Structures are given as C-alpha cells and as structure tokens.
Amino acid sequence: MPMIEDFELVDTVEHLDKVLATLYPLPSVPPSLFLDLEGHDLCRHGRISLISIFAEPLQRTFLVDVQVLGESAFTTPSAASEEQTLKSLLQDPSIPKVLFDCRNDADALFNLYKVDMKGVVDLQLMELATRKGPKRFVNGLARTIRDYAELDPDDLKAWTDTKLDVKTKFFKDLDGVEGEQPPTESAFDQRPLPSELLQYSVQDVILLPKLWRVFDEKLTPKWRKKVEEEVFWRVQLSRQAIYYGRNGKTATMGPW
C-alpha cells in the first residue's frame, strides 16, 4: 500500500507546471492516473477545492489546490509544452483517468471550469459489471474498498478511523447532527488545510489502483463495452439543464 505521507500540495503555478511535465509522459497502459475531487456540494452548484491525482508509477499523490489557483489550475502550461495543461490532460481521450463514480466530478469540472472530461474509467461501474450477484444497485466507495481492496486488518482500521474522525470533526451539519445537511461552508475552504483533511484526500485515491486491477482482470469484452457506454452517458449528465447526479433518487440504481 502506498504511503499516505507521499503527497505534494500543489498551490502555485510554478509547482503546477513542473507536476504537469511529470504526469504527461507517464504510460497509459495500464492507467497511471487515479483521481478524486474534494469540495463543497461537489457538482455545478458547489465548489471544487482539491483535485487529488495519484500517479501510480511515481507512488506519489499530487493535491492540486483549485481553491487557491482558480482558473489557473486548468490553464497553466507545463514546463515541457505550452499545449500541456491540466485541462488538456483531463480532456485527452488517450490518457485514462480512473475515478470512482465520475458523475459529480464531471459535472463540477464541466460547469464550473468548462473541462470536458474524456478518457474516464469508472470503478463503480467496473465493480457492478464484474459482480456475480444482483446488479440492481451500485456500491459506494467505502463498501467497495472493504470488499475488494484486501487491506490487512490494521490498514483497514486506520483507513476507517480516519474516515470517521474527519467526518465527525469536519462534516457535521450546523445543528451538530452528522449526516443531515452539509455545512454552509465546506471544511475544505480552510487555508491552510488541516493535516487530517490532507490525509483524508490522499487515503482513498491511493487505493484505486488496487481496485482497478481486481476489476479489470475480471471484465469480459461484453461487459467492458457496457461499462464504456455507461461512462459516456454519465459524463453527458453534465450537459443536462437539470442535474441530479449521484444525489438524485435513482442515483444508487444500476444501469443494467
């Protein structure tokens, strides 16, 4: 398991251009880049705070601070080429980007920053496609990690404890009842970011490569095509006039 401590907070354009020059040459087979977004009400109605990018060949996570960098997070050219930006990387269909449930992320990126994601690999759909049991409902990331990441008991406990600690400390609603309503201001609006939130932002994304390998080796050609087609429609949700995403009443329903 990669070390949670192996991350860089990218909050200047000088740092970002060097990171982009590092990411672009990485191989695309198997996928090198695994992504997760953090923010407040993550969709077109909210804000993106961080983009977590785990580069597996480097065994390193880059936390791109979108709140600090703003538009420049997507338009800053890499040190290697003026044409290489984070936006162009996210839009390049030849560079796979592996996420878990891309719906809210794609909606936020497209509607807030006009980033039209391509090359998306969605682990939530891969899990559903390779599942032997009923496929009526999709699973969340926590259950998927518990069921498939094969963490040893100590690592699983540490991962679970971090989740619970952060949710208890930072994500209670205004009345102090966890899980009811999100706070008006996101915990991720704080600067500098508390160390707990940095760890929280890293610990999920570093487990995505293990999930990808588990599902990819089980995926038949028939189901691989079904997954690719459904990923396309998930990304297209960001174009709709009204967006429900994974927060809608049917968001937990499987597509097949």
XYZ file of N, CA, C and O in Angstrom, residues 100-207:
432
model
N -13.766 6.894 -9.100
C -14.874 6.098 -8.576
C -16.120 6.972 -8.598
O -16.217 7.951 -7.859
N -17.068 6.628 -9.460
C -18.298 7.389 -9.677
C -17.965 8.792 -10.169
O -17.811 9.732 -9.390
N -17.895 8.932 -11.470
C -17.423 10.174 -12.087
C -18.485 11.254 -12.185
O -18.193 12.375 -12.616
N -19.716 10.986 -11.798
C -20.819 11.884 -12.123
C -20.668 13.288 -11.548
O -20.722 14.284 -12.284
N -20.516 13.410 -10.245
C -20.402 14.746 -9.643
C -19.120 15.447 -10.073
O -19.103 16.663 -10.282
N -18.041 14.676 -10.181
C -16.759 15.266 -10.589
C -16.861 15.846 -11.996
O -16.428 16.971 -12.255
N -17.431 15.067 -12.919
C -17.565 15.537 -14.299
C -18.483 16.747 -14.377
O -18.229 17.687 -15.144
N -19.548 16.738 -13.594
C -20.485 17.863 -13.618
C -19.829 19.132 -13.095
O -19.992 20.209 -13.669
N -19.076 19.022 -12.001
C -18.397 20.198 -11.447
C -17.347 20.724 -12.414
O -17.263 21.934 -12.659
N -16.547 19.834 -12.984
C -15.474 20.269 -13.881
C -16.036 20.952 -15.130
O -15.530 21.990 -15.569
N -17.099 20.389 -15.700
C -17.636 20.950 -16.933
C -18.339 22.284 -16.695
O -18.132 23.258 -17.425
N -19.162 22.345 -15.676
C -19.989 23.530 -15.481
C -19.272 24.668 -14.750
O -19.632 25.828 -14.940
N -18.274 24.342 -13.959
C -17.548 25.388 -13.239
C -16.306 25.853 -13.995
O -15.931 27.032 -13.905
N -15.660 24.936 -14.753
C -14.391 25.285 -15.402
C -14.334 24.889 -16.875
O -13.273 24.959 -17.486
N -15.470 24.454 -17.442
C -15.536 24.104 -18.861
C -14.513 23.030 -19.246
O -13.941 23.051 -20.341
N -14.307 22.097 -18.352
C -13.435 20.951 -18.604
C -14.314 19.775 -19.030
O -15.135 19.286 -18.246
N -14.147 19.332 -20.263
C -14.955 18.264 -20.850
C -14.174 16.952 -20.724
O -13.396 16.589 -21.611
N -14.410 16.235 -19.638
C -13.607 15.054 -19.346
C -13.763 13.968 -20.398
O -14.863 13.649 -20.838
N -12.624 13.394 -20.771
C -12.594 12.235 -21.662
C -11.537 11.268 -21.134
O -10.690 11.640 -20.343
N -11.614 10.026 -21.606
C -10.695 9.009 -21.108
C -11.011 8.574 -19.699
O -10.133 8.128 -18.961
N -12.291 8.671 -19.312
C -12.697 8.346 -17.947
C -12.890 6.836 -17.787
O -13.524 6.179 -18.613
N -12.346 6.308 -16.712
C -12.556 4.919 -16.307
C -13.261 4.970 -14.951
O -12.750 5.574 -14.011
N -14.445 4.375 -14.868
C -15.255 4.486 -13.656
C -15.276 3.152 -12.910
O -15.867 2.177 -13.365
N -14.631 3.127 -11.755
C -14.516 1.896 -10.980
C -15.847 1.427 -10.407
O -16.049 0.233 -10.208
N -16.739 2.355 -10.124
C -18.045 1.950 -9.600
C -18.772 1.077 -10.611
O -19.380 0.055 -10.262
N -18.695 1.457 -11.882
C -19.328 0.661 -12.931
C -18.579 -0.641 -13.183
O -19.199 -1.674 -13.474
N -17.257 -0.616 -13.075
C -16.484 -1.847 -13.245
C -16.835 -2.865 -12.155
O -16.943 -4.061 -12.431
N -17.011 -2.376 -10.927
C -17.408 -3.289 -9.841
C -18.748 -3.924 -10.137
O -18.938 -5.134 -9.986
N -19.695 -3.086 -10.563
C -21.037 -3.592 -10.845
C -21.003 -4.611 -11.989
O -21.669 -5.650 -11.930
N -20.216 -4.318 -13.011
C -20.147 -5.191 -14.180
C -19.526 -6.548 -13.854
O -19.874 -7.556 -14.468
N -18.617 -6.591 -12.904
C -17.931 -7.841 -12.564
C -18.567 -8.550 -11.375
O -18.153 -9.663 -11.034
N -19.548 -7.934 -10.774
C -20.211 -8.520 -9.604
C -21.012 -9.750 -10.025
O -21.745 -9.725 -11.015
N -20.921 -10.814 -9.247
C -21.640 -12.041 -9.573
C -23.092 -11.992 -9.115
O -23.948 -12.640 -9.698
N -23.356 -11.238 -8.078
C -24.705 -11.167 -7.533
C -25.573 -10.170 -8.278
O -25.260 -9.736 -9.388
N -26.694 -9.782 -7.664
C -27.627 -8.823 -8.282
C -26.949 -7.497 -8.606
O -26.067 -7.040 -7.872
N -27.388 -6.892 -9.696
C -26.784 -5.636 -10.150
C -27.781 -4.475 -10.085
O -27.631 -3.483 -10.792
N -28.758 -4.585 -9.214
C -29.784 -3.545 -9.175
C -29.237 -2.216 -8.641
O -29.632 -1.152 -9.099
N -28.332 -2.296 -7.654
C -27.800 -1.080 -7.036
C -26.279 -1.036 -7.159
O -25.605 -2.075 -7.108
N -25.747 0.181 -7.299
C -24.297 0.362 -7.282
C -23.824 0.468 -5.829
O -24.588 0.838 -4.940
N -22.568 0.139 -5.621
C -21.966 0.257 -4.293
C -21.236 1.582 -4.146
O -20.747 2.154 -5.118
N -21.126 2.050 -2.917
C -20.314 3.218 -2.620
C -18.850 2.842 -2.489
O -18.487 1.658 -2.447
N -17.996 3.852 -2.392
C -16.563 3.596 -2.340
C -16.164 2.876 -1.059
O -15.325 1.961 -1.097
N -16.722 3.252 0.076
C -16.321 2.631 1.340
C -16.569 1.129 1.312
O -15.694 0.333 1.682
N -17.756 0.731 0.861
C -18.050 -0.697 0.792
C -17.145 -1.393 -0.218
O -16.683 -2.514 0.011
N -16.884 -0.739 -1.329
C -16.034 -1.335 -2.363
C -14.623 -1.550 -1.838
O -14.011 -2.596 -2.092
N -14.097 -0.590 -1.097
C -12.762 -0.749 -0.520
C -12.762 -1.886 0.503
O -11.844 -2.731 0.517
N -13.771 -1.931 1.340
C -13.829 -3.010 2.345
C -13.917 -4.383 1.682
O -13.290 -5.343 2.137
N -14.685 -4.470 0.578
C -14.930 -5.772 -0.041
C -13.805 -6.233 -0.967
O -13.602 -7.440 -1.134
N -13.066 -5.276 -1.573
C -12.166 -5.674 -2.654
C -10.705 -5.238 -2.482
O -9.841 -5.774 -3.172
N -10.423 -4.260 -1.627
C -9.058 -3.725 -1.571
C -8.084 -4.640 -0.847
O -6.868 -4.441 -0.931
N -8.614 -5.624 -0.129
C -7.780 -6.627 0.550
C -6.753 -5.978 1.483
O -5.578 -6.359 1.503
N -7.215 -4.997 2.249
C -6.343 -4.376 3.239
C -6.186 -5.305 4.434
O -7.128 -6.010 4.817
N -4.997 -5.301 5.022
C -4.845 -6.085 6.242
C -5.623 -5.388 7.354
O -5.973 -4.203 7.244
N -5.936 -6.081 8.444
C -6.810 -5.511 9.477
C -6.327 -4.173 10.024
O -7.138 -3.275 10.270
N -5.017 -4.017 10.200
C -4.509 -2.753 10.740
C -4.699 -1.607 9.757
O -5.091 -0.496 10.149
N -4.420 -1.857 8.471
C -4.602 -0.809 7.459
C -6.076 -0.446 7.305
O -6.427 0.733 7.156
N -6.938 -1.451 7.337
C -8.372 -1.184 7.206
C -8.879 -0.374 8.389
O -9.674 0.564 8.225
N -8.405 -0.700 9.580
C -8.812 0.057 10.769
C -8.328 1.498 10.680
O -9.071 2.439 11.001
N -7.082 1.691 10.255
C -6.546 3.051 10.129
C -7.331 3.846 9.095
O -7.644 5.027 9.314
N -7.665 3.208 7.977
C -8.441 3.870 6.935
C -9.826 4.249 7.448
O -10.289 5.379 7.260
N -10.483 3.315 8.133
C -11.820 3.567 8.670
C -11.793 4.631 9.748
O -12.654 5.518 9.790
N -10.800 4.581 10.625
C -10.703 5.561 11.709
C -10.522 6.978 11.160
O -11.112 7.933 11.676
N -9.703 7.114 10.116
C -9.503 8.439 9.508
C -10.814 8.969 8.941
O -11.162 10.138 9.121
N -11.556 8.103 8.258
C -12.859 8.495 7.717
C -13.784 9.004 8.813
O -14.388 10.079 8.715
N -13.893 8.217 9.870
C -14.818 8.566 10.945
C -14.377 9.822 11.674
O -15.196 10.689 11.999
N -13.085 9.933 11.920
C -12.572 11.100 12.643
C -12.833 12.384 11.858
O -13.255 13.398 12.415
N -12.549 12.339 10.557
C -12.726 13.535 9.735
C -14.204 13.890 9.614
O -14.590 15.065 9.726
N -15.054 12.898 9.399
C -16.480 13.180 9.276
C -17.049 13.743 10.576
O -17.871 14.656 10.566
N -16.601 13.205 11.700
C -17.084 13.695 12.986
C -16.609 15.114 13.260
O -17.366 15.960 13.737
N -15.370 15.392 12.919
C -14.781 16.696 13.243
C -15.163 17.790 12.265
O -15.380 18.941 12.654
N -15.277 17.447 10.979
C -15.388 18.484 9.952
C -16.716 18.502 9.199
O -17.065 19.524 8.610
N -17.451 17.383 9.160
C -18.603 17.318 8.268
C -19.934 17.176 8.974
O -20.883 16.645 8.421
N -20.037 17.669 10.178
C -21.336 17.720 10.836
C -22.131 18.888 10.285
O -21.583 19.880 9.838
N -23.438 18.762 10.346
C -24.274 19.871 9.883
C -24.298 20.971 10.939
O -23.717 20.855 12.005
N -24.995 22.053 10.665
C -24.980 23.218 11.534
C -25.587 22.941 12.898
O -25.302 23.636 13.864
N -26.440 21.917 12.989
C -27.022 21.560 14.274
C -26.211 20.498 14.996
O -26.590 20.049 16.076
N -25.119 20.077 14.376
C -24.246 19.107 15.027
C -24.671 17.673 14.858
O -24.143 16.784 15.503
N -25.655 17.413 13.975
C -26.089 16.037 13.734
C -25.443 15.564 12.447
O -25.746 16.074 11.371
N -24.567 14.600 12.580
C -23.809 14.159 11.406
C -24.718 13.527 10.376
O -25.634 12.778 10.697
N -24.481 13.874 9.103
C -25.165 13.213 8.010
C -26.497 13.809 7.624
O -27.171 13.289 6.755
N -26.940 14.913 8.248
C -28.221 15.502 7.892
C -28.069 16.487 6.734
O -28.443 16.225 5.626
N -27.508 17.652 6.993
C -27.303 18.666 5.966
C -25.829 19.059 5.945
O -25.197 19.125 7.006
N -25.275 19.317 4.764
C -23.876 19.750 4.716
C -23.742 21.141 5.310
O -24.682 21.935 5.273
N -22.591 21.471 5.878
C -22.389 22.808 6.407
C -22.425 23.851 5.297
O -22.176 23.549 4.134
N -22.747 25.087 5.676
C -22.790 26.159 4.693
C -21.441 26.361 4.042
O -21.325 26.564 2.842
N -20.388 26.330 4.830
C -19.035 26.452 4.319
C -18.326 25.112 4.451
O -18.385 24.479 5.497
N -17.697 24.689 3.401
C -17.020 23.403 3.414
C -15.782 23.444 4.301
O -15.088 24.453 4.396
N -15.517 22.310 4.930
C -14.269 22.190 5.681
C -13.081 22.417 4.767
O -12.029 22.889 5.207
N -13.246 22.104 3.482
C -12.146 22.252 2.533
C -11.908 23.698 2.116
O -11.007 23.972 1.332
N -12.713 24.632 2.637
C -12.458 26.047 2.372
C -11.331 26.596 3.240
O -10.809 27.673 2.977
N -10.966 25.883 4.284
C -9.933 26.363 5.196
C -8.568 26.399 4.509
O -8.232 25.514 3.731
N -7.801 27.445 4.809
C -6.412 27.502 4.381
C -5.588 28.104 5.520
O -5.969 29.130 6.066
N -4.512 27.447 5.918
C -4.026 26.175 5.360
C -4.943 25.013 5.729
O -5.629 25.050 6.755
N -4.934 24.005 4.889
C -5.761 22.841 5.141
C -5.209 22.045 6.321
O -4.003 21.793 6.386
N -6.079 21.635 7.241
C -5.616 20.792 8.356
C -5.018 19.487 7.843
O -5.427 18.963 6.806
N -4.080 18.969 8.576
C -3.398 17.731 8.157
C -4.380 16.575 8.011
O -4.202 15.694 7.159
N -5.446 16.566 8.837
C -6.423 15.486 8.744
C -7.121 15.489 7.385
O -7.414 14.426 6.830
N -7.397 16.677 6.857
C -8.076 16.757 5.562
C -7.142 16.400 4.412
O -7.574 15.839 3.405
N -5.873 16.708 4.565
C -4.901 16.298 3.551
C -4.800 14.777 3.513
O -4.802 14.169 2.433
N -4.737 14.161 4.681
C -4.678 12.700 4.744
C -5.961 12.090 4.180
O -5.919 11.104 3.427
N -7.083 12.669 4.527
C -8.384 12.218 4.020
C -8.422 12.270 2.495
O -8.978 11.381 1.836
N -7.817 13.304 1.919
C -7.832 13.495 0.467
C -6.917 12.521 -0.254
O -7.079 12.293 -1.450
N -5.964 11.963 0.464
C -4.990 11.055 -0.141
C -5.397 9.596 0.020
O -5.210 8.782 -0.893
N -6.007 9.245 1.153
C -6.109 7.835 1.510
C -7.050 7.025 0.615
O -6.871 5.815 0.479
N -8.043 7.660 0.010
C -8.909 6.917 -0.911
C -8.252 6.718 -2.270
O -8.257 5.629 -2.830
N -7.674 7.793 -2.792
C -7.170 7.750 -4.172
C -6.009 6.774 -4.323
O -5.835 6.173 -5.390
N -5.230 6.554 -3.263
C -4.105 5.635 -3.375
C -4.544 4.170 -3.413
O -3.746 3.288 -3.758
N -5.815 3.910 -3.073
C -6.329 2.544 -3.129
C -7.003 2.217 -4.466
O -7.295 1.061 -4.752
